[in-house]
Short mmCIF file of C-alpha atoms in Angstrom, two decimals:
data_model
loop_
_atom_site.label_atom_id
_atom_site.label_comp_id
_atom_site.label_asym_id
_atom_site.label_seq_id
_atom_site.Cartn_x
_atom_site.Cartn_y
_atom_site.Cartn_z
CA UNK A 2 -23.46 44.55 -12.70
CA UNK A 3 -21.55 41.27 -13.66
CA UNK A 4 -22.96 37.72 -14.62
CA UNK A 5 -21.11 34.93 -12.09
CA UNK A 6 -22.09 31.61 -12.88
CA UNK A 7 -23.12 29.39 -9.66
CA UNK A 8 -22.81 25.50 -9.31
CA UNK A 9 -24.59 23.90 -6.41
CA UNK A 10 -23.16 20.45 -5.48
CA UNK A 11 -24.72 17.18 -3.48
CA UNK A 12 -26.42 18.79 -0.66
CA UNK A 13 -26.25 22.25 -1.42
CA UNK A 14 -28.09 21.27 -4.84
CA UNK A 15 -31.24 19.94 -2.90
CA UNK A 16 -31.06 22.85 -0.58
CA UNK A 17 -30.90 25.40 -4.23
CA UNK A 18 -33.55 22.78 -6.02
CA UNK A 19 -30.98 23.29 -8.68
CA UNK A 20 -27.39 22.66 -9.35
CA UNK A 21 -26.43 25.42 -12.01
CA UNK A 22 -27.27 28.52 -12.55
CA UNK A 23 -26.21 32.54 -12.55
CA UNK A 24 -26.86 35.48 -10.39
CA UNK A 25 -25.95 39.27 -11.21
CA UNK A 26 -23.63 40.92 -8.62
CA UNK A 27 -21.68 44.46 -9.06
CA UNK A 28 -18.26 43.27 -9.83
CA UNK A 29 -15.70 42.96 -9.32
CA UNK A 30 -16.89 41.27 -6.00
CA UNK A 31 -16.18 38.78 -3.38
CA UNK A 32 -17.15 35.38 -3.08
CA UNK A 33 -18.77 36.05 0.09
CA UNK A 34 -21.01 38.96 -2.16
CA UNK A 35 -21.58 36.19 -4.54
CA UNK A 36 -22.88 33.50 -1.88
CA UNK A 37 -25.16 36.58 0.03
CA UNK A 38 -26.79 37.29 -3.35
CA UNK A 39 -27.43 33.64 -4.04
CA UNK A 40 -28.99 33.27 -0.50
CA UNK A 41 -31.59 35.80 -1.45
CA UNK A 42 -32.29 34.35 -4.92
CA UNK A 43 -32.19 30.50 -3.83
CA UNK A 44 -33.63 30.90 -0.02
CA UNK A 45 -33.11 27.25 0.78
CA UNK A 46 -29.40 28.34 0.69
CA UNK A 47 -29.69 30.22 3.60
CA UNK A 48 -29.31 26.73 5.47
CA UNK A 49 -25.76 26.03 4.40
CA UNK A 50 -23.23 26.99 6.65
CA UNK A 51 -22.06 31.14 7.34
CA UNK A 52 -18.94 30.13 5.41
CA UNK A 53 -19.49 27.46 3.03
CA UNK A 54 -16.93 26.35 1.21
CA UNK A 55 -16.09 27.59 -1.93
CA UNK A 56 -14.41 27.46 -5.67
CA UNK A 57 -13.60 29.92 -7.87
CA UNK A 58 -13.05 28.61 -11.64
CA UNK A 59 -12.37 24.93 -10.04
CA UNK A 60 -10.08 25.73 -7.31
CA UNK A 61 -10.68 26.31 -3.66
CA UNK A 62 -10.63 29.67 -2.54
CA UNK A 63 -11.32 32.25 0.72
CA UNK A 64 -14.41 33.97 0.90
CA UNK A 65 -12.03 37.27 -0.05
CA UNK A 66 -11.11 36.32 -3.28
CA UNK A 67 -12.15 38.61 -6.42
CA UNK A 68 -14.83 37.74 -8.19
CA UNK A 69 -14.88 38.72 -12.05
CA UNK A 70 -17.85 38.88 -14.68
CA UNK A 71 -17.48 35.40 -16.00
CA UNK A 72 -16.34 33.62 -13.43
CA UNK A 73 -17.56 29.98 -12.09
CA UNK A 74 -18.31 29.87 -8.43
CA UNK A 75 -18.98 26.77 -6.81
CA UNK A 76 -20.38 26.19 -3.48
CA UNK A 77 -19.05 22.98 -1.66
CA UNK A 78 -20.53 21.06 0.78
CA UNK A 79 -17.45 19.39 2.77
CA UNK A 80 -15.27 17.12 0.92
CA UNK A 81 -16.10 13.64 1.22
CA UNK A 82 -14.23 11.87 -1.22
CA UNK A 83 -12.00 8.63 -1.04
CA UNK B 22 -6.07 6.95 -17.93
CA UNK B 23 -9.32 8.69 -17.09
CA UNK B 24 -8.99 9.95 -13.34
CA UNK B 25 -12.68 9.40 -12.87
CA UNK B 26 -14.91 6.72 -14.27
CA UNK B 27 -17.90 5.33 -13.56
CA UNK B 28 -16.73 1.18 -14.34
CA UNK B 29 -15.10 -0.47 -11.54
CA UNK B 30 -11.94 -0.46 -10.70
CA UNK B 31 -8.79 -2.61 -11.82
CA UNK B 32 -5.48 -2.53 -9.60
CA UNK B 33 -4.28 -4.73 -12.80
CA UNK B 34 -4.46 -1.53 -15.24
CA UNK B 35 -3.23 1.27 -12.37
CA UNK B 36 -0.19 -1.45 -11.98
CA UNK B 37 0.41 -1.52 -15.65
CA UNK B 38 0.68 2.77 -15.59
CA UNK B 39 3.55 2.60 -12.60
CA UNK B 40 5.44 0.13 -12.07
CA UNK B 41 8.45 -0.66 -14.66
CA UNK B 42 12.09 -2.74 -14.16
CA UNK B 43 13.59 0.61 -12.26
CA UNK B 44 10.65 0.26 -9.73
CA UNK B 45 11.11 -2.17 -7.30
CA UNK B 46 8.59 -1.22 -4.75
CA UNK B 47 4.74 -0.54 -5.46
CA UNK B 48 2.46 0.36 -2.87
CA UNK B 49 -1.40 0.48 -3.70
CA UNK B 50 -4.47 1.64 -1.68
CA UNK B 51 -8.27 0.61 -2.45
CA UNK B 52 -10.93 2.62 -0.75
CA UNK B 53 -13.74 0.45 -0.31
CA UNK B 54 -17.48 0.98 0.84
CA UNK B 55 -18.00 -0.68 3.93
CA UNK B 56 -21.36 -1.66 5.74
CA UNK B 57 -21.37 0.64 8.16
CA UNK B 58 -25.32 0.29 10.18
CA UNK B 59 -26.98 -0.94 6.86
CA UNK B 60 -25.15 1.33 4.03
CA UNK B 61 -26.18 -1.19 1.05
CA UNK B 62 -23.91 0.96 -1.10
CA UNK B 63 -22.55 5.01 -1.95
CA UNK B 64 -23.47 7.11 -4.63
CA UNK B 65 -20.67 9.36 -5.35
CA UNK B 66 -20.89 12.82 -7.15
CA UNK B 67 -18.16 15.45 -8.03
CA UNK B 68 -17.41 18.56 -9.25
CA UNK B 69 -15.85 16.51 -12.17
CA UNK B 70 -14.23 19.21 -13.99
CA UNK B 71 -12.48 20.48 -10.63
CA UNK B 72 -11.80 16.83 -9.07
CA UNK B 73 -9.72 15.96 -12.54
CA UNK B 74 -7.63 19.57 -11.99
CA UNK B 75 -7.60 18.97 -8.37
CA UNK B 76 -6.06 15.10 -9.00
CA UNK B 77 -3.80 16.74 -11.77
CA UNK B 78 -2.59 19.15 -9.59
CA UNK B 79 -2.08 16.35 -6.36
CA UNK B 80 -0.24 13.82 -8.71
CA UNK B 81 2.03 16.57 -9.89
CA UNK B 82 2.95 17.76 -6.54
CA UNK B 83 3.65 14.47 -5.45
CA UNK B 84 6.18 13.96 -8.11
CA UNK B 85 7.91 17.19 -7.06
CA UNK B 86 7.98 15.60 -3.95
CA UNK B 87 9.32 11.79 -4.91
CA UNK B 88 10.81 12.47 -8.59
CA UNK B 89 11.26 8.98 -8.53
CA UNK B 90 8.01 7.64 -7.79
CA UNK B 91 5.34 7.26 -10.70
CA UNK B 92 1.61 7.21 -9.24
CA UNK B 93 -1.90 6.97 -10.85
CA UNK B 94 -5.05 7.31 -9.24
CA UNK B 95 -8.82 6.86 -10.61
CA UNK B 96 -11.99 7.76 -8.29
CA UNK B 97 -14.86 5.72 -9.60
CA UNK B 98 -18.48 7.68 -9.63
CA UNK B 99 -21.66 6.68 -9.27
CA UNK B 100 -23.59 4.24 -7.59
CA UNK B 101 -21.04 2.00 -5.95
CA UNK B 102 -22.13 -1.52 -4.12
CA UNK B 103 -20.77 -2.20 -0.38
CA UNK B 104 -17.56 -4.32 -0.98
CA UNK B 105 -16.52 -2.34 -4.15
CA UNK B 106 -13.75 0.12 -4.26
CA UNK B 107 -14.32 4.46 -4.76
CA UNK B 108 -11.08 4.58 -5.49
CA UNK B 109 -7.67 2.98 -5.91
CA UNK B 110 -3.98 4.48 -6.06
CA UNK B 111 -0.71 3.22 -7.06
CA UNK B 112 2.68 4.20 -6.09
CA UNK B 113 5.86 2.43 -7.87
CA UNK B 114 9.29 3.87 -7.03
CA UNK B 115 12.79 2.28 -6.81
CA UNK B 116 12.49 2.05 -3.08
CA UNK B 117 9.73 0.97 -0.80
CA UNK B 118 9.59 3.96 1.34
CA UNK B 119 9.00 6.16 -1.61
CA UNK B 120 6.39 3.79 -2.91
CA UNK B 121 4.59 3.98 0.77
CA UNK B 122 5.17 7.46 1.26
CA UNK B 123 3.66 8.63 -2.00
CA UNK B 124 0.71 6.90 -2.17
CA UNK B 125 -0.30 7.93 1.28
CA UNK B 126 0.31 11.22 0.68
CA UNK B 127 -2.07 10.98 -2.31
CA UNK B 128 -4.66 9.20 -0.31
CA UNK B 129 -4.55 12.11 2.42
CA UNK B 130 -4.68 14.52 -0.39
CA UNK B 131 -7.63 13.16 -1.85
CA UNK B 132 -9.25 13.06 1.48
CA UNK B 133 -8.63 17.22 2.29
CA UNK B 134 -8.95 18.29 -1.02
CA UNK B 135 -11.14 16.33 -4.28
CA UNK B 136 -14.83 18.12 -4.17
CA UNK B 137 -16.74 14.70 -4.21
CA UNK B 138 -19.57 13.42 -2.48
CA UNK B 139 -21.33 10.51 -0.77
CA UNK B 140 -24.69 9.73 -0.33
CA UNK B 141 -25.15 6.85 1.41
CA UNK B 142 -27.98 4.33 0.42
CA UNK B 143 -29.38 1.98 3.40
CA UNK B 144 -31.33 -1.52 3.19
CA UNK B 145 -34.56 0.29 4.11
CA UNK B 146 -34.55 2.62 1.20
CA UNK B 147 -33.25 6.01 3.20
CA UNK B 148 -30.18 8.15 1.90
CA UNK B 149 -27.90 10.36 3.54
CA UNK B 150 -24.92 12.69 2.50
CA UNK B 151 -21.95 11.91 4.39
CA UNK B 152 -20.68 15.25 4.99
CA UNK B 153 -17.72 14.62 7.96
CA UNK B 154 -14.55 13.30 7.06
CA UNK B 155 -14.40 9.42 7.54
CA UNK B 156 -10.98 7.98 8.36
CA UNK B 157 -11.23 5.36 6.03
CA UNK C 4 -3.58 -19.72 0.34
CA UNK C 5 0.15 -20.66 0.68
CA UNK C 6 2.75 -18.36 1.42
CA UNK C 7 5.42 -19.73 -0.30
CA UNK C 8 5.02 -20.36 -3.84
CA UNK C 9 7.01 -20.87 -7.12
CA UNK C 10 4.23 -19.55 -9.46
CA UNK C 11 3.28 -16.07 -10.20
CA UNK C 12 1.70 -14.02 -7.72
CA UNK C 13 -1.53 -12.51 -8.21
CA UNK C 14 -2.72 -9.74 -6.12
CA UNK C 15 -6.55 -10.52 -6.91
CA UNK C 16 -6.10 -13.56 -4.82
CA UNK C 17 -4.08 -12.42 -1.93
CA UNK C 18 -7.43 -9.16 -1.86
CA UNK C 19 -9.87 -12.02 -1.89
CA UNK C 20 -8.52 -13.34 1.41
CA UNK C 21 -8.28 -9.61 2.99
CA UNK C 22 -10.95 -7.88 1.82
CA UNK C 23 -14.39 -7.71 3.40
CA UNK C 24 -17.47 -5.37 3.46
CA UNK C 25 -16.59 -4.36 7.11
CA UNK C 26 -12.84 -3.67 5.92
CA UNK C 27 -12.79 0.09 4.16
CA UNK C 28 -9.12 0.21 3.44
CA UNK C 29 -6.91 -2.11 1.82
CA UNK C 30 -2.85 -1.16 1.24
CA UNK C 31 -1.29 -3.78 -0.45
CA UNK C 32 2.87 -3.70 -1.36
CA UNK C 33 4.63 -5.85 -3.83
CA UNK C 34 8.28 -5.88 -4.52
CA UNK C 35 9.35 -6.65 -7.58
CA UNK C 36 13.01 -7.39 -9.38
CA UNK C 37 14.70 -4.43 -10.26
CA UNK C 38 16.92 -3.97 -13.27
CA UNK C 39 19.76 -2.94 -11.25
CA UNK C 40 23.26 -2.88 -13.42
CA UNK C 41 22.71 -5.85 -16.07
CA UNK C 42 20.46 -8.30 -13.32
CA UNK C 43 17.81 -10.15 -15.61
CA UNK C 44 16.47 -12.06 -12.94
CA UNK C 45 16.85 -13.44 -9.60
CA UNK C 46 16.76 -16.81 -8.34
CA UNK C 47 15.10 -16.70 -4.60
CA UNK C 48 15.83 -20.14 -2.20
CA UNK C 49 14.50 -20.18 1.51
CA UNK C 50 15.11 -22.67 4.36
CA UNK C 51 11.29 -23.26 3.48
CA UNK C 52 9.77 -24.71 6.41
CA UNK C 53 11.39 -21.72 8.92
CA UNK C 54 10.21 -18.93 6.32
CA UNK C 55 6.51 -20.80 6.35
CA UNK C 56 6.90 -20.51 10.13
CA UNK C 57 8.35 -17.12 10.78
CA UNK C 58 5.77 -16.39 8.44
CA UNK C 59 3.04 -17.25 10.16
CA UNK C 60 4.61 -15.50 13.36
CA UNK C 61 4.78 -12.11 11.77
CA UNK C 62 1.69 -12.48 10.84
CA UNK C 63 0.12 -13.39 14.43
CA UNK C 64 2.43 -10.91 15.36
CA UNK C 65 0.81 -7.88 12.81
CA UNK C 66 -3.06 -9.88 13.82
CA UNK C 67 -2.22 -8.90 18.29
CA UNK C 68 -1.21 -5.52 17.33
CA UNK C 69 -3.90 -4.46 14.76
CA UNK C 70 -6.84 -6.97 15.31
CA UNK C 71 -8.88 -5.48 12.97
CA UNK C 72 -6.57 -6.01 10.00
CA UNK C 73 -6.52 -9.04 7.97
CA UNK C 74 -3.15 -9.63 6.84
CA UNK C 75 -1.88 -12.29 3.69
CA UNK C 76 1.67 -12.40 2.11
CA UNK C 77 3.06 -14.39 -0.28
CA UNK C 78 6.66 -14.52 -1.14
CA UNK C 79 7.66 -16.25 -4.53
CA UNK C 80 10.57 -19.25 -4.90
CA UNK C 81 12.85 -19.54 -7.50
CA UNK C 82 14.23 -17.95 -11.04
CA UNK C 83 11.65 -14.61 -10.98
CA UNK C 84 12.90 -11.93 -14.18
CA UNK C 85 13.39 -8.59 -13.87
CA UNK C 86 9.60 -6.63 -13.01
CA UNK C 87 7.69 -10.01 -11.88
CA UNK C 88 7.02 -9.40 -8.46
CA UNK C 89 8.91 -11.53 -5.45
CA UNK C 90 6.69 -10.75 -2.49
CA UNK C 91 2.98 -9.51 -2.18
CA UNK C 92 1.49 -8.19 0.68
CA UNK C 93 -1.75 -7.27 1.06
CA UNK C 94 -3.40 -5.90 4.28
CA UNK C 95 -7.07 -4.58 5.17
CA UNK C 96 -8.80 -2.90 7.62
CA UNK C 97 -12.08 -1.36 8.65
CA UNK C 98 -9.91 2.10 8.40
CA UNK C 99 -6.65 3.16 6.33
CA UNK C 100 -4.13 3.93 8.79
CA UNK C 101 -4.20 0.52 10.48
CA UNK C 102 -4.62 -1.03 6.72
CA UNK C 103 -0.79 1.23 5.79
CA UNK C 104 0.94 0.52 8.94
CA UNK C 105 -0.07 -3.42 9.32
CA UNK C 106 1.13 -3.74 5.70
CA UNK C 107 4.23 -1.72 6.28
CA UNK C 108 5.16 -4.21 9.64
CA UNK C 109 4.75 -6.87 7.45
CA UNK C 110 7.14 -6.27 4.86
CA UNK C 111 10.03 -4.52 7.63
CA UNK C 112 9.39 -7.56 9.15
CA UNK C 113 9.94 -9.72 6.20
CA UNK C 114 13.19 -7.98 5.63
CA UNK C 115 14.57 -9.07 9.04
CA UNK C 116 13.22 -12.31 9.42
CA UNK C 117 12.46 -14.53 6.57
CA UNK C 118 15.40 -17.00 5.96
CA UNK C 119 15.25 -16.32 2.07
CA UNK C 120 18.59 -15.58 -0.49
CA UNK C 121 19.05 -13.96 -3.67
CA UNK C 122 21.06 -14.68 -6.39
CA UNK C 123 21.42 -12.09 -9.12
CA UNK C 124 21.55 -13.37 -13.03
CA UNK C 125 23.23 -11.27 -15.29
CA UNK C 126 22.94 -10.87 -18.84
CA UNK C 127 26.62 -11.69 -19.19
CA UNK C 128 25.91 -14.92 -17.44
CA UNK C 129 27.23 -14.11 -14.26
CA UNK C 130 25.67 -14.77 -10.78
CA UNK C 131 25.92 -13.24 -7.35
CA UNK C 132 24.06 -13.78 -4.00
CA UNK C 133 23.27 -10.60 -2.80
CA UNK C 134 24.25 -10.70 0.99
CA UNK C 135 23.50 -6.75 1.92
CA UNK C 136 20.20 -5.57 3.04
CA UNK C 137 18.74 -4.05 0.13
CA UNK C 138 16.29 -0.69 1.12
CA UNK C 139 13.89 -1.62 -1.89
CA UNK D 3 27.97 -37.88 21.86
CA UNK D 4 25.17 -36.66 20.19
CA UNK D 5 24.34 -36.24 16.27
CA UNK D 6 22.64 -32.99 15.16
CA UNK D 7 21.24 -32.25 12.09
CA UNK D 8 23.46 -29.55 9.99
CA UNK D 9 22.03 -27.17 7.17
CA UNK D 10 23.30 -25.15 4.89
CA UNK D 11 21.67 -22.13 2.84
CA UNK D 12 22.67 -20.18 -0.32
CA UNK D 13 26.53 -19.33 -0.28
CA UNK D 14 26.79 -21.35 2.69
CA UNK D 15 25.71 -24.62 0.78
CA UNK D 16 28.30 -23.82 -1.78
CA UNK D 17 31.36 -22.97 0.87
CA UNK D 18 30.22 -26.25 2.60
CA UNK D 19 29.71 -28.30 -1.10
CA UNK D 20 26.24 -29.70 1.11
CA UNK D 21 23.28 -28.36 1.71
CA UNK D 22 22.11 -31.08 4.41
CA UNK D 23 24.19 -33.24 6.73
CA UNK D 24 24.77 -33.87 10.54
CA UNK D 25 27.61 -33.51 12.83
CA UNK D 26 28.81 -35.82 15.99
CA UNK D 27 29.29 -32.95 19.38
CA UNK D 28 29.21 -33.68 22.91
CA UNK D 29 25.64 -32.55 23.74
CA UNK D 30 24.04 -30.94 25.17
CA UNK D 31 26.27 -28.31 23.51
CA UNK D 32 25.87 -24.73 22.18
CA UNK D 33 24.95 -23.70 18.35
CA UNK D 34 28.71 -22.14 18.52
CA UNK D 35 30.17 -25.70 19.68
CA UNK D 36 27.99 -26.98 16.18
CA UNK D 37 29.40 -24.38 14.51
CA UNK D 38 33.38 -24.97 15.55
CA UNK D 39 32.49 -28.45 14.44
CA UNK D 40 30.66 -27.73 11.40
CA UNK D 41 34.05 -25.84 10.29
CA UNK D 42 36.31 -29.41 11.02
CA UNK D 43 34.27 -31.43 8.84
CA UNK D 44 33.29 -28.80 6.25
CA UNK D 45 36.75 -26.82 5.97
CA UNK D 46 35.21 -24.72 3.02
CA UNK D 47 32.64 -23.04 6.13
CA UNK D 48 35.94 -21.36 7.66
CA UNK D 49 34.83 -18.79 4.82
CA UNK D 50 31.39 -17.64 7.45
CA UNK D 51 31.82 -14.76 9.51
CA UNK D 52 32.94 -15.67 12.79
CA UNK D 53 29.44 -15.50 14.30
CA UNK D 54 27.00 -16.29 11.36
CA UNK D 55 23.45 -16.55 11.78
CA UNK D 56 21.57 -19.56 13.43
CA UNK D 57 18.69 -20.97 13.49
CA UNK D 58 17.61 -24.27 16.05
CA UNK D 59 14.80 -26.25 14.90
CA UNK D 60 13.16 -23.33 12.75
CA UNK D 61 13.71 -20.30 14.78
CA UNK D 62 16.70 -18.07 14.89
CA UNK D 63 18.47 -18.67 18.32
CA UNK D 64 21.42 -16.49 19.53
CA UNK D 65 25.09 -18.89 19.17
CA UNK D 66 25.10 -19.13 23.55
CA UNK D 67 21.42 -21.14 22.65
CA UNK D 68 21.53 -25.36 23.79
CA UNK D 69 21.56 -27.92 21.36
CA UNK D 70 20.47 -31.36 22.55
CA UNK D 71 20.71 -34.53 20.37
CA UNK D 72 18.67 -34.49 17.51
CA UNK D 73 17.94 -31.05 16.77
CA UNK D 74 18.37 -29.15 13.54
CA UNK D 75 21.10 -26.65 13.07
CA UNK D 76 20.43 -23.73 10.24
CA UNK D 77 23.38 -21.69 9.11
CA UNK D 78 21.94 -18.51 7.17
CA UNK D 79 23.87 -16.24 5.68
CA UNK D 80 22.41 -12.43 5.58
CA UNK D 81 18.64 -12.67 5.06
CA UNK D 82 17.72 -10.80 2.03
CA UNK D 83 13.94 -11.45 1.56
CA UNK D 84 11.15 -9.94 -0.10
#
């Protein structure tokens, strides 16, 4: 089991009722293993979207991508900036 | 220049960063926050750490793209009044069409690809995220 | 605000006669003088009363095609040094692609139509009017 | 006969040594019968292209356009605004 750090932005912050924290997962994983095990620790996460968007140590990334102990994933609500 | 800031904007200072002698054509863009059915004014959020990489990485692309060109770009954060601008760009370049080019690009970058957010504040004291892209 | 002018243009003023809270975009383009080969300045003249005119007919012109744009331009007069700018145009609109391409009109326009010269100053003291199109 | 105001702009002015001045032509006439004038009186004009730009009263006018008495006459040489 690996610690994965988890940020929680605008919406998907409210939904969490927080905006950082860390879940264990066996890694290496996948994002997508990431965001499942954050929907059962933060429930109200179960109401974003199947495939949220995501970042991986502040870059945009598929749900596929490997997922190290360590690493920052972010879950983004869609872009609205400009 | 700090990408992101939470002061208002200047097109004076993003001027000063691009243009010089060899640039004879600037092009700028100011996002603004308009009024839409009682929006009294946006608070914006970001992923700030990502949004500066994400700008970094936009701007440098761009000058791949038009060597010639020199472009800055600040996103303002925060609370930000209807009338006020989110965020401004400026494109110099020898050439107009550069200039033009660029600075849309960057403005259609921004758009796809900066993780910010808007909540927008109305006159009777409701909020809402704005989570579709606007065609500002 | 007049569009003809032998002062230095400001780009806060021509905003303040675009910009409003139901207007989200704003592109705005200036041209500037350009150090080309030795110029230290050029000296703009215009059959003044036809540029004030065609002027105003680009500009009803830009207004029928995108009526939610507001459109101003300015275009400086006389001896203007290298990186002071010669014409400002500044164009907004409730959303950006109406604000780029109004703005963009306006200066192709400008190119074509206005009844305006150039003479280049050089640093050796020579002068030239410059009688080809220029692409900047 | 008719007299019709006769300007000159930029190089023009300096070929013509006048920047403002009016020609006699049997109106109404064409802005090319001005023109054929304008290079009799002004023999330093012979210098414009063949078919230089035009304007009458203000707006630029193709060199077949009428001229009746009174009206202004603009030769431009290549526009180079902005």
């Amino acid at each position: 089991m690996g610690k994965v750090s988890v940020r929680f932005f605008a919406r998907y912050a409210e939904l969490a009722g927080c905006s950082w924290s860390a879940v264990n997962v066996q890694t290496p994983a996948t994002v997508a293993d990431v965001i499942s095990r954050v929907r059962e620790v933060f429930p109200g996460t179960q109401a974003m979207p199947p495939r949220p968007l995501a970042a991986l140590n502040q870059r945009q990334v598929k749900l596929d991508a490997t997922v190290k102990e360590g690493d920052e994933v972010a879950l983004l609500p869609p872009l609205s900036g400009g | 220049m700090m990408h992101l800031t939470r002061h208002r904007l200047e097109v004076a200072d993003l001027l000063a960063e691009v243009q010089s002698a060899e640039r004879g054509g600037t092009c700028v863009f100011l996002g603004t926050v308009r009024n839409d059915a009682g929006v009294t004014g946006i608070d914006y959020t970001a992923y700030e750490a990502m949004a500066v990489e994400e700008i970094e990485r936009i701007l440098a692309e761009t000058h791949e793209r038009w060597p010639d060109a020199r472009v800055m770009l600040q996103h303002r954060l925060g609370l930000i009044p209807v009338g006020e601008a989110s965020i401004a760009i400026a494109a110099a370049a020898p050439h107009r069409d550069a200039a033009f080019a660029a600075c849309r690009h960057v403005i259609e970058a921004v758009k796809k690809r900066l993780p910010i957010w808007k909540k927008e504040l109305r006159g009777d004291g409701s909020e809402q995220w704005v989570e579709a892209h606007d065609h500002r």
